Coordinates of C-alpha atoms in Angstrom, one line a residue:
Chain N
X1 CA 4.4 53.2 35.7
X2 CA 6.1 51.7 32.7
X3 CA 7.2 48.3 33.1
X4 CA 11.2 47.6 32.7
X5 CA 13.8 45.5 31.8
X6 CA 17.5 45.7 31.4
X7 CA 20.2 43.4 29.4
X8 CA 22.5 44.0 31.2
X9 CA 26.5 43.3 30.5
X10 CA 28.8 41.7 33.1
X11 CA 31.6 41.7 31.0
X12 CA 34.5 38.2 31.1
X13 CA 33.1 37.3 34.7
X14 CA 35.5 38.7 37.4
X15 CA 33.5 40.8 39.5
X16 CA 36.6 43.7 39.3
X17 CA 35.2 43.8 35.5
X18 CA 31.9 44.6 36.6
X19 CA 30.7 48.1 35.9
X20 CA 28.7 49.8 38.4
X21 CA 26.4 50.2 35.9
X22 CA 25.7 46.7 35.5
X23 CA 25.8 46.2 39.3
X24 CA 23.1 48.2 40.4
X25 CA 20.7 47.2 37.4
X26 CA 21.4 43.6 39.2
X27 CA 21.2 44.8 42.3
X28 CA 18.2 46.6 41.9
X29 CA 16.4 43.5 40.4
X30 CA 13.7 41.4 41.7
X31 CA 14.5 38.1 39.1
X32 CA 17.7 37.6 37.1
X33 CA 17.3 35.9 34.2
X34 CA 20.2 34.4 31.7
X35 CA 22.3 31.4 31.2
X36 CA 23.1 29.3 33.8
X37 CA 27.0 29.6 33.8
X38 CA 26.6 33.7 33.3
X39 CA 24.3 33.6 36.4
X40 CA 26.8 31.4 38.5
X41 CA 29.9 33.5 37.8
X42 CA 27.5 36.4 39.4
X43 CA 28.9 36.9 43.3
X44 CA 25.8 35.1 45.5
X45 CA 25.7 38.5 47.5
X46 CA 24.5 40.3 43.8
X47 CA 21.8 36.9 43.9
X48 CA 20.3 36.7 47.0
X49 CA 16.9 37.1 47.6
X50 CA 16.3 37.6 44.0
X51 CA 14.0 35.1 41.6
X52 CA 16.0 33.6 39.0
X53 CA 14.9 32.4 35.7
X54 CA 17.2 30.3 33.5
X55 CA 17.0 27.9 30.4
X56 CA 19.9 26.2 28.9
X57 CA 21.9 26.8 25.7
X58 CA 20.0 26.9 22.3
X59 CA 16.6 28.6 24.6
X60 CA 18.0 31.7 24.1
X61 CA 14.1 32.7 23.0
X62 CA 13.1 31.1 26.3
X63 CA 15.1 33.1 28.2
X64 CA 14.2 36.2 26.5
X65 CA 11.0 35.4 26.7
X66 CA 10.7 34.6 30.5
X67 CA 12.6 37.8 31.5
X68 CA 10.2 40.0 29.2
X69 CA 7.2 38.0 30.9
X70 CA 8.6 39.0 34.8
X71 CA 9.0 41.9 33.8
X72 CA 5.4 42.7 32.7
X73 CA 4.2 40.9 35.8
X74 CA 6.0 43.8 37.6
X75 CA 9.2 42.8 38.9
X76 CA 12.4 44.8 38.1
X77 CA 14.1 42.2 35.6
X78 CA 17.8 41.7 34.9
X79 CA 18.8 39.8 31.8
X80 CA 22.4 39.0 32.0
X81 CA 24.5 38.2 29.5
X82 CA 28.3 37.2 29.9
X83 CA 30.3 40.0 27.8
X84 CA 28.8 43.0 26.1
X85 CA 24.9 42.2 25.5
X86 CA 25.0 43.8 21.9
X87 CA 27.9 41.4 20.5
X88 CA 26.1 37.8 19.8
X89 CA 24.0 38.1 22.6
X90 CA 20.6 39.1 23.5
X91 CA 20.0 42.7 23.5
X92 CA 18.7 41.8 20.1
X93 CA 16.8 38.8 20.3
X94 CA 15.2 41.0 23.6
X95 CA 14.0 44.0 21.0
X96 CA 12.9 41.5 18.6
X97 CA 10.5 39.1 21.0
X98 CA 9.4 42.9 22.5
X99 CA 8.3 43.9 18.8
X100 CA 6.4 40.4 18.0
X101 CA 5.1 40.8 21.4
X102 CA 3.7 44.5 20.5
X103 CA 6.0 45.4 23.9
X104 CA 7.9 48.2 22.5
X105 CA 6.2 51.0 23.2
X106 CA 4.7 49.0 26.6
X107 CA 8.5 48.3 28.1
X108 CA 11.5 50.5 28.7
X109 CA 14.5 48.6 27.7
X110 CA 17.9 49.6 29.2
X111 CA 21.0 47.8 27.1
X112 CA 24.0 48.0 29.4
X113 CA 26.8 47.9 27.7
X114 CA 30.0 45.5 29.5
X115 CA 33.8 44.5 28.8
X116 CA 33.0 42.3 25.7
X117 CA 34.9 39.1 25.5
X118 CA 37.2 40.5 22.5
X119 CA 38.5 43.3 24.7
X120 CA 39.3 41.2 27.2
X121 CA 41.3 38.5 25.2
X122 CA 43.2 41.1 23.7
X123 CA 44.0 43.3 27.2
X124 CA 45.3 39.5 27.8
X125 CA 47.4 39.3 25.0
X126 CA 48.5 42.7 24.6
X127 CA 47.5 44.7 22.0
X128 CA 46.4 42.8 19.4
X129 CA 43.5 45.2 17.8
X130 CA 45.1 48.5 17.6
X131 CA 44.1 48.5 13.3
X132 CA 40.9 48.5 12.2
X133 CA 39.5 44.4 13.0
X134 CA 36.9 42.0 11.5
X135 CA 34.8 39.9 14.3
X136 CA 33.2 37.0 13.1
X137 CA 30.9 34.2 14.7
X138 CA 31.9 30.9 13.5
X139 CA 29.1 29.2 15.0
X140 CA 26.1 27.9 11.8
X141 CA 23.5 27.6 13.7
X142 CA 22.3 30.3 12.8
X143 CA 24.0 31.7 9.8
X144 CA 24.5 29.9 6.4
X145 CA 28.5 28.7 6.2
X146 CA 28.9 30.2 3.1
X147 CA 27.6 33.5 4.7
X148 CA 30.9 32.8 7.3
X149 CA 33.2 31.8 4.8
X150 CA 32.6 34.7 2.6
X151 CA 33.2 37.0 5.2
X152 CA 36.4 34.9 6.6
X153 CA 37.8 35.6 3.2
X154 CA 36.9 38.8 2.5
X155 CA 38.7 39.6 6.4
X156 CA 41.4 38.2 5.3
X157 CA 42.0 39.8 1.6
X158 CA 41.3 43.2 2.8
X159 CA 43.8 42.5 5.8
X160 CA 41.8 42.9 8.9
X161 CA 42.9 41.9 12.3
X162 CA 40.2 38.8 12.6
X163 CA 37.9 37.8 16.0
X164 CA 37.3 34.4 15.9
X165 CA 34.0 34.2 18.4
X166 CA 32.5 30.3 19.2
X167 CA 35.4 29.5 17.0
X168 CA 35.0 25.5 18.0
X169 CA 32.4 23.2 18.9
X170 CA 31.7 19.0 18.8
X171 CA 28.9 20.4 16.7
X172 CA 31.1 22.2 14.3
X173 CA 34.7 20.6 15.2
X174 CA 36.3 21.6 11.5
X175 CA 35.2 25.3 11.1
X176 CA 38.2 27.2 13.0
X177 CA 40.8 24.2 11.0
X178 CA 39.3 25.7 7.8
X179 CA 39.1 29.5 8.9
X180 CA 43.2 28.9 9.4
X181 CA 43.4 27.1 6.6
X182 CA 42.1 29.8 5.1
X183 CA 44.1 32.4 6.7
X184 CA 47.2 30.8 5.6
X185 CA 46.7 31.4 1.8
X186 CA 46.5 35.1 2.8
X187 CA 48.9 35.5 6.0
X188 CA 52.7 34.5 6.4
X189 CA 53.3 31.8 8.6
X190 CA 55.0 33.4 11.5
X191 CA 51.0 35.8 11.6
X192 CA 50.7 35.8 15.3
X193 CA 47.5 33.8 16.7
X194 CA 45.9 34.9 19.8
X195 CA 44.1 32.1 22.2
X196 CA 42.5 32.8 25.0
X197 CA 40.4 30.6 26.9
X198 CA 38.3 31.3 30.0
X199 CA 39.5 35.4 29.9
X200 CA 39.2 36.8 33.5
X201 CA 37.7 33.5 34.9
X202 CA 39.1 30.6 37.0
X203 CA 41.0 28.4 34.3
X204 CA 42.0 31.2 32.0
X205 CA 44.6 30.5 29.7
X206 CA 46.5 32.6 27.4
X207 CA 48.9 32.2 24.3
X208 CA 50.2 33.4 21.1
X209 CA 51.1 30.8 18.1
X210 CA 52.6 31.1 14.8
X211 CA 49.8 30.8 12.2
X212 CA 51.8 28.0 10.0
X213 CA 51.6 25.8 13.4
X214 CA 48.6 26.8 15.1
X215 CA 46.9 23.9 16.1
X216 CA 43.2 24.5 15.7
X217 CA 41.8 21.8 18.6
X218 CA 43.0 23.9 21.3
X219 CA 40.3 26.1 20.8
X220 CA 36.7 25.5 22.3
X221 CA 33.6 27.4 22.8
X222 CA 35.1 29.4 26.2
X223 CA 37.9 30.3 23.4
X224 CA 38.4 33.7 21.5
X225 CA 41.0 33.6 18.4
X226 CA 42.3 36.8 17.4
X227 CA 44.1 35.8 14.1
X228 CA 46.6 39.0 13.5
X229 CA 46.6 41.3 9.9
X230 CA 49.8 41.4 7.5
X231 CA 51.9 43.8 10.5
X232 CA 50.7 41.8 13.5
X233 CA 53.9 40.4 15.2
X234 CA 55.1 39.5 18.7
X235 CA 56.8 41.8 20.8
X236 CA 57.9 39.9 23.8
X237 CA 55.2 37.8 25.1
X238 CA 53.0 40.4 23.7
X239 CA 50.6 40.0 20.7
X240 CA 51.4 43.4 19.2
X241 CA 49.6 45.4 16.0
X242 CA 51.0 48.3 15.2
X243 CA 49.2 51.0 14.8
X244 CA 51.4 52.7 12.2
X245 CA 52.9 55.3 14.7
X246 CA 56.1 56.9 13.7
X247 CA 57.8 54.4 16.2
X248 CA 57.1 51.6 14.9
X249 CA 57.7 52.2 11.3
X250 CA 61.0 53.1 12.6
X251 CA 61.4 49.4 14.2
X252 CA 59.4 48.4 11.1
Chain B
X1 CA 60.9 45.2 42.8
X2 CA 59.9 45.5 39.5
X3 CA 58.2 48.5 37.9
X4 CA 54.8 48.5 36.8
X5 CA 52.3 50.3 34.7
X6 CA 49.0 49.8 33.3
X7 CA 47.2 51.0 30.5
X8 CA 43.9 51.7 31.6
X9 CA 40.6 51.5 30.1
X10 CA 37.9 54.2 31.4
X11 CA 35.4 53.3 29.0
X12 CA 33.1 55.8 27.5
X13 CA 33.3 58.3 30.5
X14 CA 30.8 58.3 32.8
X15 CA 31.9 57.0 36.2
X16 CA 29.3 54.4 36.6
X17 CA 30.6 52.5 32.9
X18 CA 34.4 52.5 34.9
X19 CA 35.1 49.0 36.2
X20 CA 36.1 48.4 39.8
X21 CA 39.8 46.7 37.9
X22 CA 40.3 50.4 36.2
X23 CA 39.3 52.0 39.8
X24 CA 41.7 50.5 41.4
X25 CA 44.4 50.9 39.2
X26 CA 43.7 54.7 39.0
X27 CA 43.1 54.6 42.7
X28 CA 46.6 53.1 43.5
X29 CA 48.5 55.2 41.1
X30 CA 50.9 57.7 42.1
X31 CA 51.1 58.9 38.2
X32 CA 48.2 58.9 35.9
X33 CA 49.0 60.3 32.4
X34 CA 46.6 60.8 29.4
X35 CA 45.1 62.8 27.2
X36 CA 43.8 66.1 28.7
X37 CA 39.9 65.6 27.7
X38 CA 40.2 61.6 29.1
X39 CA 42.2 63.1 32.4
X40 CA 39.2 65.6 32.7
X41 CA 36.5 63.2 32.3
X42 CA 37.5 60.9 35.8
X43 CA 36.1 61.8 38.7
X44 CA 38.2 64.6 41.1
X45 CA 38.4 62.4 43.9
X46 CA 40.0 59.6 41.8
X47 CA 42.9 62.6 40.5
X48 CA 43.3 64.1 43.8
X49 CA 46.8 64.4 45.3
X50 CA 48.7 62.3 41.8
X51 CA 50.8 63.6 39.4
X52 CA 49.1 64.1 36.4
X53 CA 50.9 64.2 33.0
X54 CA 49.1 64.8 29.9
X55 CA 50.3 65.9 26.1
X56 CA 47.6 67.1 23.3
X57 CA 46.6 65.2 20.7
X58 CA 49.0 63.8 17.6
X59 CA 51.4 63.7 21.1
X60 CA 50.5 59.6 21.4
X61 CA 54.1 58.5 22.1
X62 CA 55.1 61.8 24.2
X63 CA 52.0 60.8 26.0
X64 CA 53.4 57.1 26.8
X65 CA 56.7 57.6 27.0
X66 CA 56.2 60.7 29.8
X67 CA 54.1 57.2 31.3
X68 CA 56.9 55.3 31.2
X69 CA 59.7 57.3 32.4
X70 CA 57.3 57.8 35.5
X71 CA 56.9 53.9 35.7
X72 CA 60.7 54.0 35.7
X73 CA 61.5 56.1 37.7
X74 CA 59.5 53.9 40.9
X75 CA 55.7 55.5 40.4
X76 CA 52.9 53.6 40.1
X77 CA 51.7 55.0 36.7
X78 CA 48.4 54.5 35.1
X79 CA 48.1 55.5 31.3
X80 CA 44.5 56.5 30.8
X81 CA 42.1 55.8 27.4
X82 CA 38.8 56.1 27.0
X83 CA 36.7 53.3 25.7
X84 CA 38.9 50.2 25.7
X85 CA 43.1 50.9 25.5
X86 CA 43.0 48.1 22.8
X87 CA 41.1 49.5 20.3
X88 CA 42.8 52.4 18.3
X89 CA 44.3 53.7 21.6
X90 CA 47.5 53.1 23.3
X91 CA 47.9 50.2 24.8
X92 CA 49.8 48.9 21.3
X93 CA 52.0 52.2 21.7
X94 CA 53.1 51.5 25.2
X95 CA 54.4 48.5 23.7
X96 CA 56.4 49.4 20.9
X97 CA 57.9 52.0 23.0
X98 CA 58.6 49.2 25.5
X99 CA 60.2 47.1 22.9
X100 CA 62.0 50.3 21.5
X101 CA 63.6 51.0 24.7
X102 CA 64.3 47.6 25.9
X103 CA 61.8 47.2 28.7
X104 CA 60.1 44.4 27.7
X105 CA 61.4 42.5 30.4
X106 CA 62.1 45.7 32.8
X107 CA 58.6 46.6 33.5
X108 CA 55.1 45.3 34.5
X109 CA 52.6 45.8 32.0
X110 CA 48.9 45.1 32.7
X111 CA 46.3 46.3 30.0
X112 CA 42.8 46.8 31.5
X113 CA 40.1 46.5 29.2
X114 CA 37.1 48.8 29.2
X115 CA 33.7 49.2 27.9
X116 CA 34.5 50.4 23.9
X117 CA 33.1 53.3 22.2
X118 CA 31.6 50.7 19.6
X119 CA 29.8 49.2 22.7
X120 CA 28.5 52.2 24.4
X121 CA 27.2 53.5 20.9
X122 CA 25.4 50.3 20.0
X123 CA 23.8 50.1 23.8
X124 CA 22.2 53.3 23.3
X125 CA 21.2 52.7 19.6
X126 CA 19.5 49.3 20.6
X127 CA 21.0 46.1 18.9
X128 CA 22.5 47.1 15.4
X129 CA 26.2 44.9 16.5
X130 CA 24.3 41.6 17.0
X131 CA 25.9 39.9 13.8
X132 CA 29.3 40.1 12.2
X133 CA 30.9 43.6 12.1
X134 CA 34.2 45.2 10.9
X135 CA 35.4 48.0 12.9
X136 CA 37.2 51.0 10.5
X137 CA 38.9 54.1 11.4
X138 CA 38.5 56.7 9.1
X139 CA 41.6 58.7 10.4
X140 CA 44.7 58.5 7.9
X141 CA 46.8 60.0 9.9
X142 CA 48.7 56.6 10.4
X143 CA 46.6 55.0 7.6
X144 CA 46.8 55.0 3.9
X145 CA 43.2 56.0 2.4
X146 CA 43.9 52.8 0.1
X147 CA 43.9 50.8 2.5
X148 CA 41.1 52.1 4.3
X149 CA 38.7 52.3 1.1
X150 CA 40.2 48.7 0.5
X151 CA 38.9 47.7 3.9
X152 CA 35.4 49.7 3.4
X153 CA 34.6 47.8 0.2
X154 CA 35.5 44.4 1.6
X155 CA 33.0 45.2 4.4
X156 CA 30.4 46.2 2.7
X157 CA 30.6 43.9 0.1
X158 CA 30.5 40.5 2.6
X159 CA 27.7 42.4 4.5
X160 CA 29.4 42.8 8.0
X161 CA 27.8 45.5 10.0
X162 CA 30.5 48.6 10.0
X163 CA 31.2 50.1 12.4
X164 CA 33.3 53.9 11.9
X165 CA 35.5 55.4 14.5
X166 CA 36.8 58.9 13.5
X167 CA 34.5 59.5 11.5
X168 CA 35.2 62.8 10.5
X169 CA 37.2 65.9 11.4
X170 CA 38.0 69.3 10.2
X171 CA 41.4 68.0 8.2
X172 CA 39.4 65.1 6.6
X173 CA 36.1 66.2 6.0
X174 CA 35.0 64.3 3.6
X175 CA 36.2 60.4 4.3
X176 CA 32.6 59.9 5.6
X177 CA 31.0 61.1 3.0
X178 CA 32.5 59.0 0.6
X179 CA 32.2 55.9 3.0
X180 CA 28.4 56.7 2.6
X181 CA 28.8 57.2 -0.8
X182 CA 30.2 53.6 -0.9
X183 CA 27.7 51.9 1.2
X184 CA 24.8 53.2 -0.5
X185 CA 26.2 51.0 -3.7
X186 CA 26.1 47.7 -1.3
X187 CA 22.7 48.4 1.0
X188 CA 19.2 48.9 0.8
X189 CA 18.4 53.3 0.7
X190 CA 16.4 52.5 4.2
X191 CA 19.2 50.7 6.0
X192 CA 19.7 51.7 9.1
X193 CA 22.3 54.2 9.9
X194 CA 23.4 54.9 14.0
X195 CA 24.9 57.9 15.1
X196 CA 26.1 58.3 18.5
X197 CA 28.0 61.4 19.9
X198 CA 29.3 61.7 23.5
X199 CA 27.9 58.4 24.7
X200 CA 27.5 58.1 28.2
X201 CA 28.9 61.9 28.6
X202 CA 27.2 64.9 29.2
X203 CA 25.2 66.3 25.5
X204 CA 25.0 62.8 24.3
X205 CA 23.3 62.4 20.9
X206 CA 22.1 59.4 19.8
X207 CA 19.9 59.2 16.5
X208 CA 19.3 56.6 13.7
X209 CA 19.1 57.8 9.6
X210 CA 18.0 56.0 7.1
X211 CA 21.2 55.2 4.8
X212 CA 19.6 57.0 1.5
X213 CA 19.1 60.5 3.8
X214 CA 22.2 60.4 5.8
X215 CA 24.0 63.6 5.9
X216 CA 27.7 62.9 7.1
X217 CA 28.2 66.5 8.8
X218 CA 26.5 65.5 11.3
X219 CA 29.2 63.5 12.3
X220 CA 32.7 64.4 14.3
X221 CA 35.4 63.3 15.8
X222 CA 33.4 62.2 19.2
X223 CA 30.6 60.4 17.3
X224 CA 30.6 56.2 16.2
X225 CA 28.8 55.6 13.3
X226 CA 27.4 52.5 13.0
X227 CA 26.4 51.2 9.3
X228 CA 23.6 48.2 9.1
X229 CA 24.0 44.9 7.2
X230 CA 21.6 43.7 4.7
X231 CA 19.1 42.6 7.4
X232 CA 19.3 45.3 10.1
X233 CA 16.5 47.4 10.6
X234 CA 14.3 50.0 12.9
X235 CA 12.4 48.4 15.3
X236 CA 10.0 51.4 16.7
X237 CA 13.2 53.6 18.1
X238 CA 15.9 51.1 18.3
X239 CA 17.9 49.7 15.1
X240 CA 18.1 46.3 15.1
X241 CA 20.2 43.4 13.1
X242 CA 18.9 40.2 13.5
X243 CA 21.1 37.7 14.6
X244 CA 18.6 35.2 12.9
X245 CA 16.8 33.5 15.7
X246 CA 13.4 31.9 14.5
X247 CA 11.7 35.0 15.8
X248 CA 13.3 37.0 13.8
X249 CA 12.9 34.6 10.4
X250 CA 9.0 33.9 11.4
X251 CA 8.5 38.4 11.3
X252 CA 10.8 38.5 8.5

């Protein structure tokens, strides 16, 4: 019998945000493996009795690497990832380490896709992504900046709603103040700014700013900021791009 | 008491990607109101004994205003999407019309995000999403075409991974064909193209093309297409962008 593993989504952390998908790969596992703080906001009941292998932030290989080995050795293998697993996670460092490993043919992979965090920032918001959206990674560590601030601008210029992921960090304190910086020589300065912290977890917190006074050091690494395109406005305490219906060029 | 309704996301279809948060809400709902393929694709025992309102398609704000005059008029309503109601559905609608009828303040509005289309697609193609994408809708019903070429260019030119939604459809047969036509200026002839129909529903398709061969009717209305960046690539049957771990620069 073919050996397996599964990266597995659990989407922002509530359990209610679950999919039963995801549940019974976790269920059915014999070891867990993944980040600490994605394995701790799993429900004990979904951990008991289970072996689970976790390395710390910047071991993402490790981590990868440990679940790919349990699961050779037999045992039914979770990888969890907070989130979807395909967006800057590790569905893909999984398929790589399974290729330099000559595992690919040896190992049925299951990616299970979750609520990624960008969905659930803007459910929180309102509705924030309804045009077509640009989701960026502000983190270097492992892309070049120029690489992020070509893309930042080119977001920008061709008007996309933009997804700020890891948007602020002690390592990187001054990317997200020059990503608005940036977004103010393209945006008007009442462009709503989406920031939610913590989505769906203990110690979420939600609000919309105006892009001329958005202060970037409210944002951290539990942050997603959705910075809105040329239409985005509030409506209420809503976050709202239009889509372009017939209403709202009406209200337009 | 005040009147509530939520905008509900089902995500691709199959009952085991709905979240327990979207259960409930569909589960507690005297109303539930949607499109008639997205009503037909919950399970029977989650419709049985509601009210169920539905309009055809091109009837988006028919659809959410019949949900809203049911919200109104005291029944729990749920308005269902597929994929995630952020992203090009109608959780932005239900807004609007909020604002346009002055029940911003009148009624409860909860968004529940769901697993996206752009998730479930890139699950079942392997990794292709794990760098920076842009997400385009190639529908200009509510679009310009100027502004979606504008966006397609800027994409491909700052090498985000693309992702296409509505792709293509009998009344605009040929947007994906020139979007092809426009990638194959910015990317390699062997990059990576995914194509994923009915994901997670029954005659799911998933197959990956390289870029040079890719022949656009094989797209429709129900398929994602997902374009590679610079770097993404087959790895035995999945495609793969590198986020740009050391594994991934030591095989490069």
């Amino acid at each position: 019998m073919t050996a397996e593993i599964f990266v597995v989504g659990i989407g922002p952390g509530r359990e209610e945000c679950l999919t039963p998908q995801a549940r019974a790969a976790i269920e059915n596992a014999d070891c867990l493996a993944g980040y600490p703080l994605y394995l701790d906001l799993l429900p004990d009941a979904l951990k008991a009795g289970k072996r689970l292998v976790s390395s710390g932030m910047r071991h993402e290989e490790e981590r990868c690497s440990l679940a790919l080995d349990a699961a050779l050795s037999g045992e039914k293998t979770a990888l969890v990832c907070s989130g979807d697993p395909g967006i800057y996670a590790l569905a893909g460092l999984t398929i790589e380490l399974m290729e330099a490993r000559g595992l690919l043919d040896r190992l049925n992979l299951t990616v299970v896709p979750g609520v990624p965090a960008l969905c659930a920032a803007a459910a929180l918001l309102g509705a924030p992504l309804m045009h077509d959206f640009a989701c960026i990674s502000l983190s270097d560590l492992l892309t070049p900046i120029e690489t992020i601030r070509k893309r930042l601008r080119a977001a920008f210029e061709a008007d996309f709603v933009c997804v700020l992921y890891n948007p602020r960090s002690k390592g990187r304190p001054l990317h997200l103040a020059e990503a608005i910086e940036n977004a103010r020589m393209h945006r008007a300065p009442n462009t709503p700014v989406g920031l939610v912290r913590k989505a769906f977890r203990p110690g979420q917190s939600v609000s919309v700013h105006a892009l001329g006074q958005f202060n970037p050091e409210l944002a951290d690494m539990l942050s997603i900021v959705i910075i809105g395109n040329s239409s985005s406005r509030r409506a209420g305490r809503y976050m709202l791009t239009p889509r372009g219906y017939a209403v709202s060029r009406g209200t337009a």
